[in-house]
Amino acid sequence: MNDKIDTIVAGVNRKDEKMWGVACDDSGQFYAILENGNLVKINKTTGDMEVVGDTGLRPYYTTSATFDNKAGKIIFAYSPVTGTGALWTIDQATAAA
């Protein structure tokens, strides 16, 4: 990660929520998938998180996320308690997975 991203993520007001995947779109908007399955938008200035919605996914093992700017979707490497991981796409506007 670069210093700017490290600073943004370190300053996030997590409210005791674990982030299981963080992605950034071309406009610089950061998104995160929380342990409870919620997709949130992260305000880069304040670190506050705005809930977009529930993805229905409950990550358990280490995961990752990225943003597909062509498709306009978040790609999430989902790893549930069953250990049967898969790649999911998440709509950044609705949190539908």
PDB file of C-alpha atoms in Angstrom:
ATOM      1  CA  MET A   1       0.000   0.000   0.000  1.00  0.00           C
ATOM      2  CA  ASN A   2       1.097   3.552  -0.453  1.00  0.00           C
ATOM      3  CA  ASP A   3       1.321   6.120   2.346  1.00  0.00           C
ATOM      4  CA  LYS A   4      -1.870   7.937   1.325  1.00  0.00           C
ATOM      5  CA  ILE A   5      -3.973   4.762   1.482  1.00  0.00           C
ATOM      6  CA  ASP A   6      -2.348   3.694   4.769  1.00  0.00           C
ATOM      7  CA  THR A   7      -3.257   7.084   6.262  1.00  0.00           C
ATOM      8  CA  ILE A   8      -6.868   6.886   5.073  1.00  0.00           C
ATOM      9  CA  VAL A   9      -7.408   3.345   6.360  1.00  0.00           C
ATOM     10  CA  ALA A  10      -5.648   4.073   9.676  1.00  0.00           C
ATOM     11  CA  GLY A  11      -7.916   7.079  10.234  1.00  0.00           C
ATOM     12  CA  VAL A  12     -11.188   5.228   9.659  1.00  0.00           C
ATOM     13  CA  ASN A  13     -13.647   5.444  12.529  1.00  0.00           C
ATOM     14  CA  ARG A  14     -14.208   1.687  12.711  1.00  0.00           C
ATOM     15  CA  LYS A  15     -16.613   1.667  15.636  1.00  0.00           C
ATOM     16  CA  ASP A  16     -15.193  -1.729  16.671  1.00  0.00           C
ATOM     17  CA  GLU A  17     -16.009  -3.232  13.273  1.00  0.00           C
ATOM     18  CA  LYS A  18     -13.440  -5.328  11.440  1.00  0.00           C
ATOM     19  CA  MET A  19     -12.942  -4.507   7.773  1.00  0.00           C
ATOM     20  CA  TRP A  20     -12.564  -7.645   5.668  1.00  0.00           C
ATOM     21  CA  GLY A  21     -11.985  -5.993   2.307  1.00  0.00           C
ATOM     22  CA  VAL A  22     -11.277  -2.435   1.181  1.00  0.00           C
ATOM     23  CA  ALA A  23     -11.643  -1.199  -2.397  1.00  0.00           C
ATOM     24  CA  CYS A  24     -11.304   2.177  -4.104  1.00  0.00           C
ATOM     25  CA  ASP A  25     -12.953   3.303  -7.348  1.00  0.00           C
ATOM     26  CA  ASP A  26     -11.478   5.651  -9.977  1.00  0.00           C
ATOM     27  CA  SER A  27     -13.061   8.670  -8.303  1.00  0.00           C
ATOM     28  CA  GLY A  28     -11.183   7.927  -5.071  1.00  0.00           C
ATOM     29  CA  GLN A  29     -14.216   6.675  -3.120  1.00  0.00           C
ATOM     30  CA  PHE A  30     -13.242   3.963  -0.630  1.00  0.00           C
ATOM     31  CA  TYR A  31     -15.571   1.077   0.269  1.00  0.00           C
ATOM     32  CA  ALA A  32     -15.192  -1.660   2.868  1.00  0.00           C
ATOM     33  CA  ILE A  33     -16.966  -4.912   3.675  1.00  0.00           C
ATOM     34  CA  LEU A  34     -17.365  -5.288   7.427  1.00  0.00           C
ATOM     35  CA  GLU A  35     -17.397  -8.453   9.519  1.00  0.00           C
ATOM     36  CA  ASN A  36     -21.189  -8.188   9.862  1.00  0.00           C
ATOM     37  CA  GLY A  37     -21.561  -8.221   6.062  1.00  0.00           C
ATOM     38  CA  ASN A  38     -22.349  -4.543   5.628  1.00  0.00           C
ATOM     39  CA  LEU A  39     -20.858  -2.622   2.739  1.00  0.00           C
ATOM     40  CA  VAL A  40     -19.811   0.870   3.815  1.00  0.00           C
ATOM     41  CA  LYS A  41     -18.555   3.999   2.092  1.00  0.00           C
ATOM     42  CA  ILE A  42     -15.604   5.596   3.860  1.00  0.00           C
ATOM     43  CA  ASN A  43     -15.325   9.372   4.108  1.00  0.00           C
ATOM     44  CA  LYS A  44     -11.654  10.116   3.431  1.00  0.00           C
ATOM     45  CA  THR A  45     -11.741  13.377   5.371  1.00  0.00           C
ATOM     46  CA  THR A  46     -13.431  12.250   8.594  1.00  0.00           C
ATOM     47  CA  GLY A  47     -12.967   8.462   8.488  1.00  0.00           C
ATOM     48  CA  ASP A  48     -16.685   8.021   9.111  1.00  0.00           C
ATOM     49  CA  MET A  49     -18.450   5.062   7.547  1.00  0.00           C
ATOM     50  CA  GLU A  50     -21.846   5.248   5.850  1.00  0.00           C
ATOM     51  CA  VAL A  51     -23.686   1.938   5.532  1.00  0.00           C
ATOM     52  CA  VAL A  52     -24.719   1.203   1.937  1.00  0.00           C
ATOM     53  CA  GLY A  53     -26.440  -2.057   2.854  1.00  0.00           C
ATOM     54  CA  ASP A  54     -26.064  -5.698   3.835  1.00  0.00           C
ATOM     55  CA  THR A  55     -24.251  -7.886   1.304  1.00  0.00           C
ATOM     56  CA  GLY A  56     -25.567 -11.061   2.914  1.00  0.00           C
ATOM     57  CA  LEU A  57     -21.972 -12.308   3.084  1.00  0.00           C
ATOM     58  CA  ARG A  58     -20.369 -13.068   6.452  1.00  0.00           C
ATOM     59  CA  PRO A  59     -16.588 -13.286   6.037  1.00  0.00           C
ATOM     60  CA  TYR A  60     -14.678 -15.468   8.461  1.00  0.00           C
ATOM     61  CA  TYR A  61     -11.200 -16.065   7.036  1.00  0.00           C
ATOM     62  CA  THR A  62      -8.820 -13.463   5.584  1.00  0.00           C
ATOM     63  CA  THR A  63     -10.301 -11.773   2.535  1.00  0.00           C
ATOM     64  CA  SER A  64      -9.573  -9.020   0.061  1.00  0.00           C
ATOM     65  CA  ALA A  65     -11.422  -6.663  -2.263  1.00  0.00           C
ATOM     66  CA  THR A  66     -10.766  -4.552  -5.330  1.00  0.00           C
ATOM     67  CA  PHE A  67     -12.818  -2.340  -7.613  1.00  0.00           C
ATOM     68  CA  ASP A  68     -13.554  -3.249 -11.244  1.00  0.00           C
ATOM     69  CA  ASN A  69     -13.965   0.203 -12.785  1.00  0.00           C
ATOM     70  CA  LYS A  70     -15.102  -1.170 -16.159  1.00  0.00           C
ATOM     71  CA  ALA A  71     -17.993  -3.092 -14.590  1.00  0.00           C
ATOM     72  CA  GLY A  72     -18.558  -0.575 -11.796  1.00  0.00           C
ATOM     73  CA  LYS A  73     -18.531  -3.364  -9.196  1.00  0.00           C
ATOM     74  CA  ILE A  74     -16.515  -4.377  -6.160  1.00  0.00           C
ATOM     75  CA  ILE A  75     -14.861  -7.782  -6.448  1.00  0.00           C
ATOM     76  CA  PHE A  76     -14.678  -9.506  -3.079  1.00  0.00           C
ATOM     77  CA  ALA A  77     -12.648 -12.625  -2.287  1.00  0.00           C
ATOM     78  CA  TYR A  78     -15.189 -14.115   0.109  1.00  0.00           C
ATOM     79  CA  SER A  79     -14.080 -16.713   2.644  1.00  0.00           C
ATOM     80  CA  PRO A  80     -16.877 -17.990   4.918  1.00  0.00           C
ATOM     81  CA  VAL A  81     -16.603 -20.221   7.988  1.00  0.00           C
ATOM     82  CA  THR A  82     -17.123 -23.288   5.768  1.00  0.00           C
ATOM     83  CA  GLY A  83     -13.814 -22.551   4.051  1.00  0.00           C
ATOM     84  CA  THR A  84     -15.438 -22.674   0.605  1.00  0.00           C
ATOM     85  CA  GLY A  85     -14.242 -19.348  -0.713  1.00  0.00           C
ATOM     86  CA  ALA A  86     -15.280 -17.697  -3.958  1.00  0.00           C
ATOM     87  CA  LEU A  87     -15.114 -14.401  -5.807  1.00  0.00           C
ATOM     88  CA  TRP A  88     -18.269 -12.301  -5.537  1.00  0.00           C
ATOM     89  CA  THR A  89     -19.235  -9.048  -7.205  1.00  0.00           C
ATOM     90  CA  ILE A  90     -20.898  -6.431  -5.032  1.00  0.00           C
ATOM     91  CA  ASP A  91     -22.916  -3.483  -6.324  1.00  0.00           C
ATOM     92  CA  GLN A  92     -21.479  -0.372  -4.660  1.00  0.00           C
ATOM     93  CA  ALA A  93     -24.803   1.450  -4.823  1.00  0.00           C
ATOM     94  CA  THR A  94     -27.019  -1.257  -3.279  1.00  0.00           C
ATOM     95  CA  ALA A  95     -24.629  -3.768  -1.599  1.00  0.00           C
ATOM     96  CA  ALA A  96     -26.260  -6.589  -3.588  1.00  0.00           C
ATOM     97  CA  ALA A  97     -23.867  -9.516  -3.902  1.00  0.00           C
TER      98      ALA A  97
END
